[in-house]
Amino acid sequence: MKTFRPQPGFVVQAYRYALDPNAAQEQALCSHCGAARAAYNWAVGWVTASWWQRRAEETYGVCEEELTEWRPWSLPSLRKAFNETKHTDPGFAGWWAENSKEAYSTGLANASAAFDNYAKSKNGKRKGARMGAPRFKAKRKARLSCRFTTGTIRVEQDGRHVTLPRLGTLRTHEPALKLLTRVQAGTARILSATVRHERGRWLVSFQVEVKRDLERVARPNVAVGIDLGVKTLAVMADSTGEVRTVPNPGHYDRARGQLRRASRIVSRRQGPDRRTGRKPSKRWEKANTALGKVHHRVANLREDALHKLTTAVAAEYGTVVAEDLNVAGMLKNRRLARRIADAGFGEIRRQLDYKTGQRHATRLVVANRWYPSSKTCSGCGAVKAKLLLHVRTYECDACHLVIDRDHNAALNLAALAAAAVTGTGVAGDQGTTQAVSKPRGADQKTRATRPRRKAEAGRAGGAALPHQRQTEARDRTQAEALTLW
């Protein structure tokens, strides 16, 4: 699979449109996506066959030099092996010529990437959760998707049709004039197109290399701090002292009634059963489609709201300060997981990252995860040792400031922008060895609450325990309270 690197002044972005194919075109789309799945399964079986063969030979005492050779899983190797066997393989002979070669290339490329990820994860070279070996894709569960990188890929002159290899001209559900105008002006070049079926609708996504100049923001000398929350989606405080509140739309909560009724209807229909091989009834398929439409509408509303918020922020302020939240850890809270997922904290951060760097002349400052934005007083800088989540009003013990908790956190984040440039020595400065003097509760230190540990510390004459010394060493090495992107 080719990797496109944009030229200076160019960015790679996607233009996605819904399709309105007729019956014959929809059948061709399903055939191409099925061919991609079949090629993926062939590649997985072809590579893993050598693994099982070697394992069987080892049980018979075959020496290492005489074992079956490992089959490579690079994309050129898979393509070469597939082209040699597609004419005689019973799974492809007789029908492989009905689809574009790009369909099979899509499956082979996905299989190659899956094996690469598995190997890197097993060797410890890939971040994230441990990945297992690639498995076969089931027809009833696999996502219908196919990518085209060569051939005729264009938007027609009327802006209401797109042309793809072997599929011909397909009508779009909405005009594609924005992409067509850029292509005609010479400021965009289509690199590839991917068709996908999601919740009852076919979509086409164009990967486009676009010439984009940075746009000047409305208030270049103003910095804003954004504090995300559940009750209120975002509280924005800028360096001029202005505070704005963005309410949480709660799209999922508002649609829970519809989802409950639609799910009840689905549960009362005869659905599929793997144990008995029972196929779903027509009424179950119809009810399940209606349930998917409700979920799709909620996802679209959430995406639209987040895009409008991040676009407005990136286009107005010269510096944006956001938090590096541990969203995966926050989702483990069973009382707030649904609302945190509905708010989309990670999506807001992702959109701000590319919109500030590729579209506007905006600087993005990401506060460190351990920076105590809520515990720090925005008036005098004092830090509370502990601030429970249900306490929504911040009361400073030093200067007696009383302010809303989220407003206080947003003001502290906005102050980080000036601290990062001037280096005033407050929390968030680059190059400082200690963020701010804080008693406890605002860093990574864990408190020993079990009586046994307290007794051991007492018997040791007040000496620090080994785990306490390790924690203190970690605290000393945490030099910066923010990261500049």
Short mmCIF file of N, CA and C in Angstrom, two decimals, residues 131-271:
data_model
loop_
_atom_site.label_atom_id
_atom_site.label_comp_id
_atom_site.label_asym_id
_atom_site.label_seq_id
_atom_site.Cartn_x
_atom_site.Cartn_y
_atom_site.Cartn_z
N MET A 131 -1.70 -7.47 20.56
CA MET A 131 -2.49 -7.91 19.42
C MET A 131 -2.22 -9.38 19.16
N GLY A 132 -3.28 -10.12 18.83
CA GLY A 132 -3.15 -11.52 18.50
C GLY A 132 -2.91 -11.72 17.02
N ALA A 133 -2.74 -12.99 16.64
CA ALA A 133 -2.51 -13.32 15.24
C ALA A 133 -3.77 -13.05 14.43
N PRO A 134 -3.64 -12.64 13.16
CA PRO A 134 -4.82 -12.39 12.32
C PRO A 134 -5.70 -13.63 12.20
N ARG A 135 -7.01 -13.41 12.19
CA ARG A 135 -7.98 -14.48 12.07
C ARG A 135 -8.85 -14.25 10.84
N PHE A 136 -9.58 -15.30 10.46
CA PHE A 136 -10.46 -15.18 9.31
C PHE A 136 -11.62 -14.25 9.61
N LYS A 137 -12.07 -13.53 8.58
CA LYS A 137 -13.22 -12.64 8.71
C LYS A 137 -14.48 -13.40 8.32
N ALA A 138 -15.47 -13.35 9.20
CA ALA A 138 -16.74 -14.01 8.93
C ALA A 138 -17.60 -13.16 8.00
N LYS A 139 -18.34 -13.81 7.15
CA LYS A 139 -19.15 -13.09 6.19
C LYS A 139 -20.24 -12.27 6.87
N ARG A 140 -20.78 -12.78 7.95
CA ARG A 140 -21.89 -12.09 8.61
C ARG A 140 -21.43 -10.94 9.50
N LYS A 141 -20.14 -10.88 9.80
CA LYS A 141 -19.66 -9.86 10.73
C LYS A 141 -18.69 -8.87 10.10
N ALA A 142 -18.07 -9.23 8.99
CA ALA A 142 -17.03 -8.37 8.40
C ALA A 142 -17.66 -7.09 7.85
N ARG A 143 -16.95 -6.00 8.02
CA ARG A 143 -17.40 -4.72 7.49
C ARG A 143 -17.14 -4.67 5.99
N LEU A 144 -18.15 -4.26 5.25
CA LEU A 144 -18.02 -4.16 3.80
C LEU A 144 -17.22 -2.92 3.45
N SER A 145 -16.03 -3.13 2.87
CA SER A 145 -15.15 -2.01 2.54
C SER A 145 -14.22 -2.42 1.42
N CYS A 146 -13.91 -1.47 0.56
CA CYS A 146 -13.00 -1.71 -0.56
C CYS A 146 -12.35 -0.39 -0.93
N ARG A 147 -11.04 -0.43 -1.24
CA ARG A 147 -10.29 0.77 -1.55
C ARG A 147 -9.76 0.70 -2.98
N PHE A 148 -9.82 1.85 -3.67
CA PHE A 148 -9.34 1.97 -5.04
C PHE A 148 -8.21 2.99 -5.06
N THR A 149 -7.05 2.58 -5.58
CA THR A 149 -5.89 3.47 -5.65
C THR A 149 -5.47 3.76 -7.08
N THR A 150 -5.92 2.95 -8.04
CA THR A 150 -5.57 3.16 -9.44
C THR A 150 -6.84 3.12 -10.28
N GLY A 151 -6.71 3.51 -11.53
CA GLY A 151 -7.86 3.51 -12.42
C GLY A 151 -8.57 4.85 -12.45
N THR A 152 -9.77 4.85 -12.98
CA THR A 152 -10.55 6.08 -13.12
C THR A 152 -11.24 6.41 -11.81
N ILE A 153 -10.76 7.44 -11.15
CA ILE A 153 -11.35 7.92 -9.89
C ILE A 153 -11.55 9.42 -10.04
N ARG A 154 -12.78 9.84 -10.18
CA ARG A 154 -13.03 11.26 -10.38
C ARG A 154 -14.44 11.62 -9.97
N VAL A 155 -14.64 12.94 -9.85
CA VAL A 155 -15.96 13.52 -9.64
C VAL A 155 -16.43 14.10 -10.96
N GLU A 156 -17.63 13.74 -11.36
CA GLU A 156 -18.12 14.20 -12.65
C GLU A 156 -18.41 15.69 -12.65
N GLN A 157 -18.56 16.24 -13.85
CA GLN A 157 -18.71 17.69 -13.99
C GLN A 157 -19.98 18.22 -13.36
N ASP A 158 -21.04 17.41 -13.27
CA ASP A 158 -22.28 17.90 -12.66
C ASP A 158 -22.21 17.95 -11.14
N GLY A 159 -21.19 17.33 -10.55
CA GLY A 159 -21.05 17.35 -9.11
C GLY A 159 -21.99 16.42 -8.38
N ARG A 160 -22.78 15.64 -9.08
CA ARG A 160 -23.73 14.73 -8.45
C ARG A 160 -23.41 13.28 -8.73
N HIS A 161 -22.30 13.00 -9.40
CA HIS A 161 -21.92 11.63 -9.72
C HIS A 161 -20.41 11.48 -9.53
N VAL A 162 -20.00 10.28 -9.14
CA VAL A 162 -18.58 9.93 -9.03
C VAL A 162 -18.35 8.66 -9.85
N THR A 163 -17.14 8.52 -10.36
CA THR A 163 -16.78 7.37 -11.17
C THR A 163 -15.66 6.61 -10.49
N LEU A 164 -15.85 5.28 -10.36
CA LEU A 164 -14.88 4.40 -9.73
C LEU A 164 -14.57 3.25 -10.68
N PRO A 165 -13.39 2.64 -10.56
CA PRO A 165 -13.03 1.54 -11.46
C PRO A 165 -14.00 0.37 -11.36
N ARG A 166 -14.41 -0.14 -12.52
CA ARG A 166 -15.27 -1.30 -12.67
C ARG A 166 -16.68 -1.08 -12.14
N LEU A 167 -16.87 -0.12 -11.26
CA LEU A 167 -18.20 0.17 -10.73
C LEU A 167 -18.94 1.17 -11.61
N GLY A 168 -18.22 1.95 -12.36
CA GLY A 168 -18.85 2.92 -13.23
C GLY A 168 -19.21 4.20 -12.51
N THR A 169 -20.23 4.87 -12.99
CA THR A 169 -20.67 6.15 -12.45
C THR A 169 -21.80 5.92 -11.44
N LEU A 170 -21.61 6.43 -10.23
CA LEU A 170 -22.60 6.28 -9.17
C LEU A 170 -23.06 7.66 -8.75
N ARG A 171 -24.33 7.76 -8.41
CA ARG A 171 -24.90 9.03 -8.00
C ARG A 171 -24.65 9.25 -6.51
N THR A 172 -24.31 10.48 -6.16
CA THR A 172 -24.10 10.84 -4.77
C THR A 172 -25.39 11.39 -4.17
N HIS A 173 -25.54 11.16 -2.89
CA HIS A 173 -26.75 11.61 -2.21
C HIS A 173 -26.78 13.13 -2.05
N GLU A 174 -25.61 13.75 -2.01
CA GLU A 174 -25.50 15.19 -1.89
C GLU A 174 -24.45 15.68 -2.88
N PRO A 175 -24.50 16.94 -3.28
CA PRO A 175 -23.54 17.43 -4.27
C PRO A 175 -22.11 17.39 -3.74
N ALA A 176 -21.18 17.05 -4.61
CA ALA A 176 -19.76 17.01 -4.28
C ALA A 176 -19.06 18.22 -4.91
N LEU A 177 -19.71 19.36 -4.85
CA LEU A 177 -19.18 20.55 -5.52
C LEU A 177 -17.93 21.09 -4.84
N LYS A 178 -17.82 20.92 -3.54
CA LYS A 178 -16.65 21.45 -2.85
C LYS A 178 -15.37 20.77 -3.34
N LEU A 179 -15.41 19.46 -3.47
CA LEU A 179 -14.25 18.74 -3.98
C LEU A 179 -14.05 19.02 -5.47
N LEU A 180 -15.14 19.08 -6.23
CA LEU A 180 -15.03 19.33 -7.66
C LEU A 180 -14.41 20.69 -7.94
N THR A 181 -14.78 21.70 -7.19
CA THR A 181 -14.23 23.04 -7.39
C THR A 181 -12.73 23.06 -7.14
N ARG A 182 -12.28 22.37 -6.11
CA ARG A 182 -10.85 22.34 -5.81
C ARG A 182 -10.07 21.59 -6.89
N VAL A 183 -10.64 20.49 -7.37
CA VAL A 183 -9.95 19.71 -8.41
C VAL A 183 -9.84 20.52 -9.69
N GLN A 184 -10.91 21.20 -10.07
CA GLN A 184 -10.88 22.01 -11.28
C GLN A 184 -9.93 23.19 -11.17
N ALA A 185 -9.79 23.74 -9.96
CA ALA A 185 -8.87 24.86 -9.75
C ALA A 185 -7.42 24.43 -9.65
N GLY A 186 -7.17 23.14 -9.57
CA GLY A 186 -5.80 22.65 -9.47
C GLY A 186 -5.22 22.68 -8.08
N THR A 187 -6.04 22.88 -7.06
CA THR A 187 -5.55 22.93 -5.67
C THR A 187 -5.81 21.63 -4.93
N ALA A 188 -6.27 20.59 -5.63
CA ALA A 188 -6.53 19.31 -4.99
C ALA A 188 -6.25 18.20 -6.00
N ARG A 189 -5.79 17.07 -5.47
CA ARG A 189 -5.52 15.89 -6.29
C ARG A 189 -6.02 14.66 -5.56
N ILE A 190 -6.88 13.89 -6.21
CA ILE A 190 -7.46 12.70 -5.59
C ILE A 190 -6.43 11.58 -5.60
N LEU A 191 -6.15 11.03 -4.45
CA LEU A 191 -5.18 9.95 -4.31
C LEU A 191 -5.83 8.58 -4.33
N SER A 192 -6.94 8.41 -3.65
CA SER A 192 -7.60 7.12 -3.59
C SER A 192 -9.05 7.35 -3.19
N ALA A 193 -9.83 6.28 -3.28
CA ALA A 193 -11.24 6.31 -2.90
C ALA A 193 -11.58 5.01 -2.20
N THR A 194 -12.35 5.10 -1.13
CA THR A 194 -12.75 3.94 -0.35
C THR A 194 -14.26 3.93 -0.22
N VAL A 195 -14.88 2.83 -0.60
CA VAL A 195 -16.32 2.66 -0.45
C VAL A 195 -16.55 1.77 0.77
N ARG A 196 -17.59 2.11 1.52
CA ARG A 196 -17.87 1.40 2.77
C ARG A 196 -19.37 1.42 3.02
N HIS A 197 -19.83 0.35 3.63
CA HIS A 197 -21.26 0.24 3.97
C HIS A 197 -21.39 0.40 5.48
N GLU A 198 -22.14 1.41 5.89
CA GLU A 198 -22.34 1.69 7.31
C GLU A 198 -23.82 1.93 7.58
N ARG A 199 -24.40 1.09 8.42
CA ARG A 199 -25.77 1.24 8.91
C ARG A 199 -26.76 1.49 7.77
N GLY A 200 -26.69 0.64 6.77
CA GLY A 200 -27.68 0.68 5.72
C GLY A 200 -27.40 1.68 4.60
N ARG A 201 -26.25 2.33 4.58
CA ARG A 201 -25.96 3.32 3.55
C ARG A 201 -24.54 3.13 3.04
N TRP A 202 -24.38 3.29 1.73
CA TRP A 202 -23.06 3.21 1.11
C TRP A 202 -22.42 4.59 1.10
N LEU A 203 -21.14 4.64 1.48
CA LEU A 203 -20.39 5.89 1.55
C LEU A 203 -19.12 5.75 0.73
N VAL A 204 -18.68 6.85 0.13
CA VAL A 204 -17.41 6.90 -0.57
C VAL A 204 -16.58 8.00 0.06
N SER A 205 -15.33 7.69 0.37
CA SER A 205 -14.41 8.63 0.99
C SER A 205 -13.21 8.81 0.08
N PHE A 206 -12.98 10.04 -0.35
CA PHE A 206 -11.84 10.37 -1.22
C PHE A 206 -10.69 10.87 -0.36
N GLN A 207 -9.52 10.24 -0.55
CA GLN A 207 -8.31 10.75 0.07
C GLN A 207 -7.68 11.74 -0.90
N VAL A 208 -7.59 13.00 -0.47
CA VAL A 208 -7.24 14.09 -1.37
C VAL A 208 -6.05 14.85 -0.80
N GLU A 209 -5.11 15.17 -1.68
CA GLU A 209 -4.00 16.06 -1.34
C GLU A 209 -4.42 17.47 -1.71
N VAL A 210 -4.57 18.32 -0.70
CA VAL A 210 -5.16 19.65 -0.87
C VAL A 210 -4.11 20.71 -0.53
N LYS A 211 -4.05 21.73 -1.36
CA LYS A 211 -3.20 22.88 -1.06
C LYS A 211 -3.97 23.80 -0.13
N ARG A 212 -3.44 23.97 1.06
CA ARG A 212 -4.15 24.76 2.07
C ARG A 212 -3.17 25.73 2.72
N ASP A 213 -3.48 27.00 2.65
CA ASP A 213 -2.70 28.03 3.31
C ASP A 213 -3.27 28.29 4.70
N LEU A 214 -2.37 28.56 5.63
CA LEU A 214 -2.83 28.84 6.99
C LEU A 214 -3.65 30.12 7.02
N GLU A 215 -4.79 30.06 7.67
CA GLU A 215 -5.69 31.21 7.79
C GLU A 215 -5.41 31.95 9.09
N ARG A 216 -5.45 33.25 9.02
CA ARG A 216 -5.21 34.07 10.21
C ARG A 216 -6.43 34.02 11.12
N VAL A 217 -6.18 33.88 12.41
CA VAL A 217 -7.27 33.78 13.37
C VAL A 217 -7.82 35.16 13.68
N ALA A 218 -8.99 35.20 14.28
CA ALA A 218 -9.64 36.48 14.58
C ALA A 218 -8.95 37.24 15.71
N ARG A 219 -8.46 36.51 16.72
CA ARG A 219 -7.82 37.16 17.88
C ARG A 219 -6.46 36.49 18.11
N PRO A 220 -5.46 36.87 17.36
CA PRO A 220 -4.17 36.16 17.43
C PRO A 220 -3.43 36.34 18.74
N ASN A 221 -3.70 37.42 19.49
CA ASN A 221 -2.96 37.69 20.72
C ASN A 221 -3.68 37.20 21.96
N VAL A 222 -4.74 36.44 21.79
CA VAL A 222 -5.54 35.98 22.93
C VAL A 222 -5.37 34.48 23.05
N ALA A 223 -5.15 34.02 24.28
CA ALA A 223 -5.04 32.59 24.58
C ALA A 223 -6.29 32.14 25.33
N VAL A 224 -6.69 30.92 25.11
CA VAL A 224 -7.89 30.37 25.73
C VAL A 224 -7.55 29.03 26.35
N GLY A 225 -8.09 28.79 27.53
CA GLY A 225 -7.98 27.50 28.20
C GLY A 225 -9.31 26.78 28.17
N ILE A 226 -9.29 25.52 27.81
CA ILE A 226 -10.51 24.74 27.66
C ILE A 226 -10.51 23.65 28.71
N ASP A 227 -11.51 23.68 29.58
CA ASP A 227 -11.70 22.66 30.59
C ASP A 227 -12.93 21.84 30.21
N LEU A 228 -12.73 20.55 29.91
CA LEU A 228 -13.80 19.67 29.48
C LEU A 228 -14.46 19.03 30.68
N GLY A 229 -15.74 18.78 30.54
CA GLY A 229 -16.50 18.17 31.62
C GLY A 229 -17.70 17.41 31.11
N VAL A 230 -18.45 16.84 32.04
CA VAL A 230 -19.62 16.04 31.70
C VAL A 230 -20.89 16.88 31.80
N LYS A 231 -21.08 17.55 32.92
CA LYS A 231 -22.27 18.38 33.07
C LYS A 231 -22.25 19.54 32.08
N THR A 232 -21.11 20.16 31.94
CA THR A 232 -20.86 21.20 30.93
C THR A 232 -19.77 20.70 30.02
N LEU A 233 -20.04 20.68 28.73
CA LEU A 233 -19.08 20.08 27.80
C LEU A 233 -17.74 20.80 27.85
N ALA A 234 -17.74 22.12 27.83
CA ALA A 234 -16.48 22.87 27.83
C ALA A 234 -16.71 24.22 28.49
N VAL A 235 -15.74 24.62 29.29
CA VAL A 235 -15.69 25.96 29.86
C VAL A 235 -14.42 26.61 29.33
N MET A 236 -14.58 27.70 28.59
CA MET A 236 -13.45 28.37 27.94
C MET A 236 -13.21 29.73 28.58
N ALA A 237 -12.00 29.91 29.09
CA ALA A 237 -11.60 31.18 29.68
C ALA A 237 -10.38 31.69 28.93
N ASP A 238 -10.46 32.92 28.42
CA ASP A 238 -9.34 33.47 27.66
C ASP A 238 -8.50 34.38 28.53
N SER A 239 -7.40 34.85 27.97
CA SER A 239 -6.46 35.68 28.72
C SER A 239 -7.00 37.05 29.06
N THR A 240 -8.08 37.47 28.42
CA THR A 240 -8.70 38.76 28.75
C THR A 240 -9.66 38.67 29.92
N GLY A 241 -9.89 37.47 30.45
CA GLY A 241 -10.80 37.28 31.57
C GLY A 241 -12.20 36.86 31.18
N GLU A 242 -12.49 36.78 29.89
CA GLU A 242 -13.82 36.37 29.44
C GLU A 242 -13.98 34.86 29.59
N VAL A 243 -15.12 34.44 30.11
CA VAL A 243 -15.41 33.02 30.33
C VAL A 243 -16.66 32.65 29.55
N ARG A 244 -16.56 31.59 28.75
CA ARG A 244 -17.69 31.08 27.98
C ARG A 244 -17.99 29.66 28.41
N THR A 245 -19.24 29.31 28.37
CA THR A 245 -19.69 27.98 28.75
C THR A 245 -20.40 27.33 27.58
N VAL A 246 -19.98 26.13 27.23
CA VAL A 246 -20.61 25.36 26.16
C VAL A 246 -21.38 24.22 26.80
N PRO A 247 -22.70 24.23 26.76
CA PRO A 247 -23.47 23.15 27.41
C PRO A 247 -23.27 21.82 26.70
N ASN A 248 -23.44 20.76 27.44
CA ASN A 248 -23.31 19.42 26.88
C ASN A 248 -24.61 19.03 26.19
N PRO A 249 -24.62 18.79 24.89
CA PRO A 249 -25.88 18.46 24.21
C PRO A 249 -26.51 17.16 24.70
N GLY A 250 -25.68 16.19 25.10
CA GLY A 250 -26.22 14.93 25.59
C GLY A 250 -27.07 14.21 24.55
N HIS A 251 -26.50 14.03 23.35
CA HIS A 251 -27.28 13.43 22.27
C HIS A 251 -27.72 12.00 22.61
N TYR A 252 -26.84 11.24 23.23
CA TYR A 252 -27.20 9.85 23.55
C TYR A 252 -28.28 9.79 24.62
N ASP A 253 -28.18 10.65 25.64
CA ASP A 253 -29.20 10.64 26.69
C ASP A 253 -30.56 11.03 26.15
N ARG A 254 -30.59 11.97 25.22
CA ARG A 254 -31.88 12.39 24.66
C ARG A 254 -32.48 11.32 23.76
N ALA A 255 -31.63 10.45 23.21
CA ALA A 255 -32.14 9.40 22.32
C ALA A 255 -32.33 8.07 23.02
N ARG A 256 -32.14 8.02 24.34
CA ARG A 256 -32.25 6.75 25.04
C ARG A 256 -33.66 6.18 24.99
N GLY A 257 -34.65 7.06 24.96
CA GLY A 257 -36.02 6.57 24.86
C GLY A 257 -36.27 5.85 23.53
N GLN A 258 -35.81 6.45 22.45
CA GLN A 258 -35.96 5.80 21.14
C GLN A 258 -35.15 4.51 21.07
N LEU A 259 -33.94 4.55 21.62
CA LEU A 259 -33.11 3.35 21.61
C LEU A 259 -33.73 2.23 22.43
N ARG A 260 -34.36 2.59 23.55
CA ARG A 260 -34.98 1.58 24.39
C ARG A 260 -36.14 0.90 23.66
N ARG A 261 -36.94 1.70 23.01
CA ARG A 261 -38.08 1.12 22.28
C ARG A 261 -37.61 0.29 21.08
N ALA A 262 -36.62 0.80 20.35
CA ALA A 262 -36.13 0.05 19.20
C ALA A 262 -35.45 -1.25 19.63
N SER A 263 -34.71 -1.22 20.74
CA SER A 263 -34.06 -2.44 21.22
C SER A 263 -35.08 -3.45 21.70
N ARG A 264 -36.16 -2.99 22.30
CA ARG A 264 -37.20 -3.91 22.76
C ARG A 264 -37.85 -4.62 21.58
N ILE A 265 -38.05 -3.87 20.50
CA ILE A 265 -38.65 -4.49 19.31
C ILE A 265 -37.71 -5.54 18.73
N VAL A 266 -36.40 -5.24 18.69
CA VAL A 266 -35.43 -6.20 18.15
C VAL A 266 -35.40 -7.47 19.00
N SER A 267 -35.46 -7.32 20.32
CA SER A 267 -35.39 -8.48 21.20
C SER A 267 -36.61 -9.38 21.06
N ARG A 268 -37.73 -8.85 20.59
CA ARG A 268 -38.95 -9.65 20.44
C ARG A 268 -39.07 -10.30 19.07
N ARG A 269 -38.10 -10.09 18.23
CA ARG A 269 -38.11 -10.72 16.92
C ARG A 269 -37.18 -11.94 16.95
N GLN A 270 -37.31 -12.78 15.95
CA GLN A 270 -36.49 -13.99 15.85
C GLN A 270 -35.16 -13.64 15.21
N GLY A 271 -34.14 -13.55 16.03
CA GLY A 271 -32.84 -13.17 15.55
C GLY A 271 -31.97 -14.37 15.22
#
